[in-house]
Coordinates of C-alpha atoms and ligand atoms in Angstrom, one line a residue:
X5 CA -25.7 -18.8 13.4
X6 CA -22.5 -17.7 11.6
X7 CA -22.3 -16.7 8.0
X8 CA -18.8 -18.1 7.4
X9 CA -16.3 -20.1 9.4
X10 CA -12.7 -20.5 8.3
X11 CA -11.4 -23.6 9.9
X12 CA -8.0 -25.2 10.6
X13 CA -5.8 -22.4 9.0
X14 CA -2.7 -21.0 10.6
X15 CA -3.8 -17.6 11.7
X16 CA -1.2 -14.9 11.6
X17 CA -2.5 -11.7 13.1
X18 CA 0.3 -9.4 14.3
X19 CA -2.2 -7.0 15.8
X20 CA -2.8 -9.6 18.5
X21 CA 0.6 -11.4 18.4
X22 CA -1.2 -14.5 17.1
X23 CA 0.6 -17.2 15.0
X24 CA -1.2 -20.5 15.5
X25 CA -4.0 -22.7 14.2
X26 CA -7.4 -21.2 15.0
X27 CA -10.9 -21.0 13.5
X28 CA -12.6 -17.7 12.7
X29 CA -16.3 -17.1 12.7
X30 CA -18.0 -14.2 11.0
X31 CA -21.5 -12.8 11.0
X32 CA -23.1 -9.6 9.6
X33 CA -19.8 -8.6 8.0
X34 CA -17.7 -8.7 11.3
X35 CA -15.4 -11.1 13.1
X36 CA -17.4 -12.6 16.0
X37 CA -15.1 -15.4 17.2
X38 CA -11.5 -16.3 16.9
X39 CA -10.5 -19.5 18.8
X40 CA -9.6 -23.2 18.5
X41 CA -12.4 -25.5 17.2
X42 CA -15.5 -23.5 16.5
X43 CA -18.4 -25.9 15.8
X44 CA -18.8 -26.1 12.0
X45 CA -22.5 -26.9 12.1
X46 CA -23.2 -23.4 13.3
X47 CA -22.4 -21.7 9.9
X48 CA -23.8 -21.3 6.5
X49 CA -20.4 -21.7 4.8
X50 CA -17.4 -23.5 6.2
X51 CA -14.0 -23.2 4.5
X52 CA -11.3 -25.6 5.5
X53 CA -8.1 -23.7 5.3
X54 CA -5.9 -26.5 6.5
X55 CA -2.3 -25.9 5.5
X56 CA -3.0 -22.3 4.6
X57 CA -2.0 -19.0 6.2
X58 CA -5.0 -16.9 7.3
X59 CA -4.4 -13.2 7.8
X60 CA -6.4 -10.0 8.1
X61 CA -7.3 -8.7 4.6
X62 CA -4.2 -7.1 3.1
X63 CA -3.9 -3.3 2.9
X64 CA -1.9 -2.0 0.0
X65 CA -0.9 1.6 0.9
X66 CA 0.2 2.7 -2.6
X67 CA -1.8 1.9 -5.8
X68 CA -3.2 3.8 -8.7
X69 CA -6.8 2.5 -9.2
X70 CA -8.9 5.3 -10.8
X71 CA -9.7 2.8 -13.5
X72 CA -10.7 4.2 -16.9
X73 CA -10.2 7.8 -15.6
X74 CA -6.4 7.8 -16.0
X75 CA -4.6 5.7 -18.7
X76 CA -2.1 4.4 -16.1
X77 CA -4.6 3.1 -13.6
X78 CA -5.5 -0.5 -12.8
X79 CA -8.9 -1.9 -11.9
X80 CA -9.0 -2.4 -8.1
X81 CA -11.3 -5.4 -8.3
X82 CA -9.1 -7.6 -10.4
X83 CA -5.7 -6.2 -9.5
X84 CA -6.2 -5.7 -5.8
X85 CA -9.1 -7.5 -4.3
X86 CA -8.6 -10.8 -6.3
X87 CA -4.9 -10.7 -5.3
X88 CA -5.7 -10.4 -1.6
X89 CA -5.8 -6.6 -1.0
X90 CA -9.2 -6.0 0.6
X91 CA -8.3 -2.3 1.2
X92 CA -6.1 0.0 -0.8
X93 CA -4.9 3.6 -0.6
X94 CA -4.9 5.3 -4.0
X95 CA -1.7 7.4 -3.9
X96 CA -2.7 10.7 -5.6
X97 CA -4.0 9.5 -9.0
X98 CA -6.5 12.4 -8.9
X99 CA -6.4 16.0 -7.7
X100 CA -9.0 18.5 -6.6
X101 CA -10.5 19.0 -10.1
X102 CA -11.2 15.3 -10.9
X103 CA -11.4 13.5 -7.6
X104 CA -15.3 13.5 -7.6
X105 CA -15.3 11.3 -10.8
X106 CA -13.0 8.8 -9.1
X107 CA -15.3 8.8 -6.0
X108 CA -18.5 8.4 -8.0
X109 CA -17.4 6.0 -10.7
X110 CA -14.9 3.8 -9.0
X111 CA -14.7 4.1 -5.2
X112 CA -18.4 4.0 -4.6
X113 CA -18.9 1.1 -7.1
X114 CA -16.0 -1.1 -5.9
X115 CA -16.1 -4.0 -3.4
X116 CA -12.5 -3.2 -2.7
X117 CA -12.2 -0.7 0.2
X118 CA -10.6 2.4 -1.4
X119 CA -9.2 5.4 0.5
X120 CA -7.3 8.1 -1.3
X121 CA -4.6 10.7 -1.1
X122 CA -5.4 13.8 -3.1
X123 CA -2.6 14.9 -5.4
X124 CA -1.4 18.4 -4.7
X125 CA -1.5 18.8 -8.5
X126 CA -5.1 19.8 -9.4
X127 CA -5.5 17.3 -12.2
X128 CA -3.7 14.4 -10.5
X129 CA -1.2 12.3 -12.3
X130 CA -1.5 13.6 -15.9
X131 CA 2.2 14.0 -16.3
X132 CA 2.9 10.6 -17.8
X133 CA 0.3 11.0 -20.5
X134 CA 2.4 10.0 -23.5
X135 CA 6.1 9.7 -24.2
X136 CA 6.2 12.7 -26.5
X137 CA 4.3 15.0 -24.2
X138 CA 6.2 17.2 -21.8
X139 CA 3.9 17.5 -18.8
X140 CA 6.6 16.6 -16.2
X141 CA 8.9 19.4 -17.3
X142 CA 5.9 21.9 -17.4
X143 CA 4.6 20.9 -14.0
X144 CA 7.9 20.6 -12.2
X145 CA 8.9 24.1 -13.4
X146 CA 5.6 25.8 -12.8
X147 CA 4.0 24.4 -9.7
X148 CA 1.9 27.6 -9.2
X149 CA 0.1 26.9 -12.5
X150 CA -1.0 23.4 -11.6
X151 CA -1.6 23.7 -7.8
X152 CA -4.5 25.3 -5.9
X153 CA -4.1 24.9 -2.2
X154 CA -7.5 26.4 -1.4
X155 CA -9.3 24.1 -3.8
X156 CA -7.3 21.1 -2.6
X157 CA -8.3 21.9 1.0
X158 CA -12.0 22.3 0.0
X159 CA -12.1 18.9 -1.7
X160 CA -10.4 17.2 1.2
X161 CA -12.9 18.8 3.6
X162 CA -15.9 17.6 1.5
X163 CA -14.5 14.0 1.3
X164 CA -12.9 13.5 4.6
X165 CA -14.4 10.0 4.8
X166 CA -12.3 8.9 1.8
X167 CA -9.4 11.3 1.5
X168 CA -6.8 10.8 4.2
X169 CA -4.0 13.1 3.0
X170 CA -2.0 14.6 0.2
X171 CA 0.4 13.1 -2.3
X172 CA 3.4 14.9 -3.6
X173 CA 5.2 13.3 -6.5
X174 CA 6.9 14.3 -9.7
X175 CA 7.0 18.0 -8.6
X176 CA 9.7 20.4 -7.4
X177 CA 10.2 21.0 -3.7
X178 CA 8.0 24.1 -4.2
X179 CA 5.2 21.7 -4.8
X180 CA 6.1 19.8 -1.6
X181 CA 6.0 23.1 0.4
X182 CA 2.5 23.7 -1.0
X183 CA 1.5 20.1 -0.1
X184 CA 2.7 20.8 3.4
X185 CA 0.7 23.9 3.6
X186 CA -2.5 22.2 2.4
X187 CA -2.0 19.3 4.8
X188 CA -1.4 21.5 7.8
X189 CA -4.6 23.5 7.1
X190 CA -6.6 20.3 6.4
X191 CA -5.1 18.5 9.4
X192 CA -4.1 15.5 7.3
X193 CA -0.9 13.6 6.3
X194 CA 1.5 14.0 3.4
X195 CA 2.9 11.1 1.4
X196 CA 6.0 12.2 -0.4
X197 CA 8.1 10.3 -2.9
X198 CA 11.6 9.5 -1.9
X199 CA 13.3 12.1 -4.1
X200 CA 15.1 15.5 -3.7
X201 CA 16.7 14.0 -0.6
X202 CA 17.7 14.9 2.1
X203 CA 15.8 18.2 1.7
X204 CA 12.4 16.4 1.1
X205 CA 12.5 14.8 4.6
X206 CA 12.6 18.2 6.2
X207 CA 9.0 18.8 5.2
X208 CA 7.7 15.7 6.8
X209 CA 6.3 15.3 10.3
X210 CA 5.0 12.6 12.6
X211 CA 2.6 10.3 10.7
X212 CA 3.7 11.5 7.2
X213 CA 5.0 8.9 4.7
X214 CA 8.0 8.5 2.5
X215 CA 7.3 6.1 -0.4
X216 CA 9.6 4.4 -2.9
X217 CA 12.0 3.7 0.0
X218 CA 14.4 1.5 -1.9
X219 CA 14.6 3.1 -5.3
X220 CA 18.0 3.2 -6.9
X221 CA 17.6 6.2 -9.3
X222 CA 20.1 9.1 -9.5
X223 CA 22.2 7.7 -6.7
X224 CA 25.1 9.9 -7.8
X225 CA 22.9 12.9 -6.6
X226 CA 22.0 11.3 -3.2
X227 CA 18.4 11.4 -4.5
X228 CA 17.0 8.7 -2.2
X229 CA 17.9 6.6 0.8
X230 CA 21.7 6.3 0.3
X231 CA 24.6 8.6 -0.2
X232 CA 27.0 8.0 -3.1
X233 CA 29.2 5.8 -0.9
X234 CA 26.2 3.6 0.1
X235 CA 25.5 5.0 3.6
X236 CA 22.0 5.7 4.7
X237 CA 21.6 9.5 4.7
X238 CA 21.5 10.5 8.4
X239 CA 18.4 12.6 7.9
X240 CA 16.4 9.3 7.5
X241 CA 17.3 8.3 11.1
X242 CA 16.2 11.7 12.3
X243 CA 12.9 11.4 10.4
X244 CA 12.2 8.0 11.9
X245 CA 12.7 9.5 15.4
X246 CA 10.1 12.1 14.8
X247 CA 7.6 9.4 13.5
X248 CA 7.9 9.6 9.7
X249 CA 6.7 6.3 8.2
X250 CA 8.7 4.4 5.5
X251 CA 6.7 2.8 2.7
X252 CA 8.0 0.4 0.1
X253 CA 6.1 1.7 -3.0
X254 CA 7.7 -0.9 -5.4
X255 CA 6.4 0.4 -8.7
X256 CA 8.0 0.1 -12.1
X257 CA 11.2 2.0 -11.1
X258 CA 11.5 2.1 -7.4
X259 CA 12.7 -1.3 -6.0
X260 CA 16.5 -2.0 -6.3
X261 CA 17.8 -5.1 -4.6
X262 CA 21.2 -3.5 -3.8
X263 CA 19.6 -0.4 -2.2
X264 CA 17.2 -2.7 -0.2
X265 CA 20.0 -4.9 1.0
X266 CA 22.1 -2.0 2.0
X267 CA 19.2 -0.2 3.7
X268 CA 18.1 -3.3 5.6
X269 CA 21.7 -4.0 6.8
X270 CA 21.8 -0.4 8.2
X271 CA 18.5 -0.8 10.0
X272 CA 16.1 0.8 7.5
X273 CA 13.0 -1.5 7.2
X274 CA 9.8 -0.5 5.5
X275 CA 7.0 0.2 7.9
X276 CA 4.6 -0.7 5.2
X277 CA 4.8 -2.9 2.1
X278 CA 3.0 -1.6 -0.9
X279 CA 3.0 -2.3 -4.6
X280 CA 2.6 1.1 -6.4
X281 CA 0.4 -0.9 -8.9
X282 CA -0.3 0.8 -12.2
X283 CA -0.3 -0.5 -15.8
X284 CA 3.5 -0.1 -16.0
X285 CA 4.2 -2.4 -13.0
X286 CA 1.3 -4.9 -12.8
X287 CA 2.7 -7.3 -15.5
X288 CA 6.1 -7.4 -13.7
X289 CA 8.1 -6.8 -11.8
X290 CA 5.4 -6.1 -9.2
X291 CA 2.4 -8.3 -10.0
X292 CA 0.7 -8.1 -6.7
X293 CA 1.0 -7.7 -2.9
X294 CA 1.9 -11.4 -2.1
X295 CA 4.8 -11.3 -4.6
X296 CA 6.0 -8.0 -3.1
X297 CA 5.8 -9.5 0.4
X298 CA 7.7 -12.5 -0.7
X299 CA 10.5 -10.3 -1.9
X300 CA 10.8 -8.8 1.5
X301 CA 11.0 -12.3 3.0
X302 CA 13.8 -13.0 0.6
X303 CA 15.6 -10.0 2.0
X304 CA 15.2 -11.4 5.6
X305 CA 12.0 -10.1 7.0
X306 CA 9.9 -12.8 8.7
X307 CA 6.4 -13.9 7.7
X308 CA 5.0 -12.1 10.7
X309 CA 6.9 -8.9 9.8
X310 CA 5.7 -8.9 6.2
X311 CA 2.1 -9.5 7.3
X312 CA 2.3 -6.8 9.9
X313 CA 3.6 -4.4 7.3
X314 CA 0.7 -5.3 5.0
X315 CA -2.1 -5.4 7.6
X316 CA -1.9 -3.8 11.0
X317 CA 0.8 -1.1 10.3
X318 CA -1.0 0.3 7.2
X319 CA -4.3 0.2 9.1
X320 CA -2.8 2.3 11.8
X321 CA -1.5 4.8 9.3
X322 CA -5.1 5.0 7.8
X323 CA -6.4 5.5 11.4
X324 CA -8.6 2.4 10.9
X325 CA -6.9 -0.1 13.2
X326 CA -10.1 -0.9 15.1
X327 CA -11.8 -2.3 12.0
X328 CA -9.1 -3.1 9.5
X329 CA -5.8 -5.0 9.5
X330 CA -6.8 -7.1 12.5
X331 CA -8.9 -10.2 13.3
X332 CA -10.0 -8.9 16.6
X333 CA -13.6 -9.7 17.5
X334 CA -15.7 -6.8 16.2
X335 CA -13.4 -5.9 13.3
X336 CA -14.6 -6.0 9.7
X337 CA -14.5 -9.6 8.4
X338 CA -11.9 -8.9 5.8
X339 CA -9.6 -12.0 5.4
X340 CA -6.9 -13.1 3.0
X341 CA -5.9 -16.7 2.7
X342 CA -2.4 -17.3 1.5
X343 CA -0.5 -20.4 0.4
X344 CA 3.0 -20.2 1.7
X345 CA 4.9 -22.2 -1.0
X346 CA 8.4 -23.6 -0.5
X347 CA 10.8 -24.1 -3.5
X348 CA 12.9 -22.0 -5.7
X349 CA 11.2 -18.8 -7.1
X350 CA 12.8 -16.1 -9.2
X351 CA 12.1 -12.5 -8.2
X352 CA 13.1 -9.3 -10.1
X353 CA 13.8 -5.7 -9.1
X354 CA 13.0 -2.7 -11.3
X355 CA 16.4 -2.8 -12.9
X356 CA 15.8 -6.4 -14.1
X357 CA 18.2 -8.0 -11.7
X358 CA 17.0 -11.3 -10.3
X359 CA 17.3 -13.2 -7.0
X360 CA 16.1 -16.7 -6.1
X361 CA 13.7 -16.9 -3.1
X362 CA 12.9 -20.1 -1.2
X363 CA 9.4 -19.0 -0.3
X364 CA 6.5 -17.5 -2.2
X365 CA 3.1 -16.3 -1.0
X366 CA 0.1 -16.6 -3.2
X367 CA -3.5 -15.5 -2.5
X368 CA -5.9 -18.5 -2.7
X369 CA -8.9 -17.0 -1.0
X370 CA -10.5 -13.6 -0.1
X371 CA -13.3 -12.7 2.2
X372 CA -14.6 -9.1 2.2
X373 CA -17.0 -7.9 4.9
X374 CA -17.9 -11.5 5.6
X375 CA -18.7 -12.5 2.0
X376 CA -16.5 -15.0 0.2
X377 CA -15.1 -13.2 -2.8
X378 CA -13.3 -16.4 -4.1
X379 CA -11.8 -19.6 -2.7
X380 CA -9.3 -21.7 -4.6
X381 CA -8.2 -23.9 -1.7
X382 CA -11.1 -26.0 -0.5
X383 CA -14.3 -27.7 -1.7
X384 CA -17.3 -26.8 0.4
Ligands
ZN430 ZN1 2.7 5.7 -7.4

């Protein structure tokens, strides 16, 4: 007896090279069968996903979801899980001094699967407290007062099941050097924001991540992907060769159509698509993962590519590809059901510039560990 069967959907699972109509059967929180025509009478619940795209549960590799513990944070259950992200990576909202509260009061109580990067700054992202407060200046100029490498390593060691690496953002390069040191002694990855380029890239090794790939800030200073004359900085190609991963990290200030178009035309694609959801981006221009994936389709990536960059590739970065980001038999039964709408849809970048897309993905159903979280597409 199966717990749930999703029938008649178009399954897109890049981990197995699948893009065709198939049924998926689940039991005890895992995928048990994936093939044509599974007998519907053998299940407690049957969802008819005819006309829908069925994918592994989406994985958003950059969110801020320490809800109620940081004023910028969003609630993972409503902002992520209900929008199709069954697993997320919190990108450094907390540091070594306040991670345990995040773990106890949010991570352990959420249905959303939450992994975390520990901020190299001991208190996490306090720097954007209020417009009249000067935390960024203080922190950037005085890393040694806000960072404790030993304490950071200790908290990583104690929470290795959740913490997968270290986040460096809004700090000077001295902070990045300390993040590198902490990551090397903890044997974990670094996610660095795409600033202080091209020097920043020199600190990153195989498996590390650059986020905010297509931001268009301080371009006159070569601060991100492109030089002043619009060429990809050559150090990015070198970083790709040594296995550095490129993450979208859309956010409220880090997605610029022109930078994205230029980057893509010069061969720089995001390995992973992520939202950088926080209260400053959730009500536009980001909204959610499917909207962000739709923007990359507008830019020329295929449906398979955007799904791979939102499922299997982030799962590999998390080191969880046997259980997440795949519909292989034996994997966790995390599934996102998307409507692939055709028409004319406006999409905006973080500078307020618009483009019209012909396709828009919208989440209409989510299954987490074999349990139906919600279903807007079929009547049982
Ligand atoms: Zn962020």
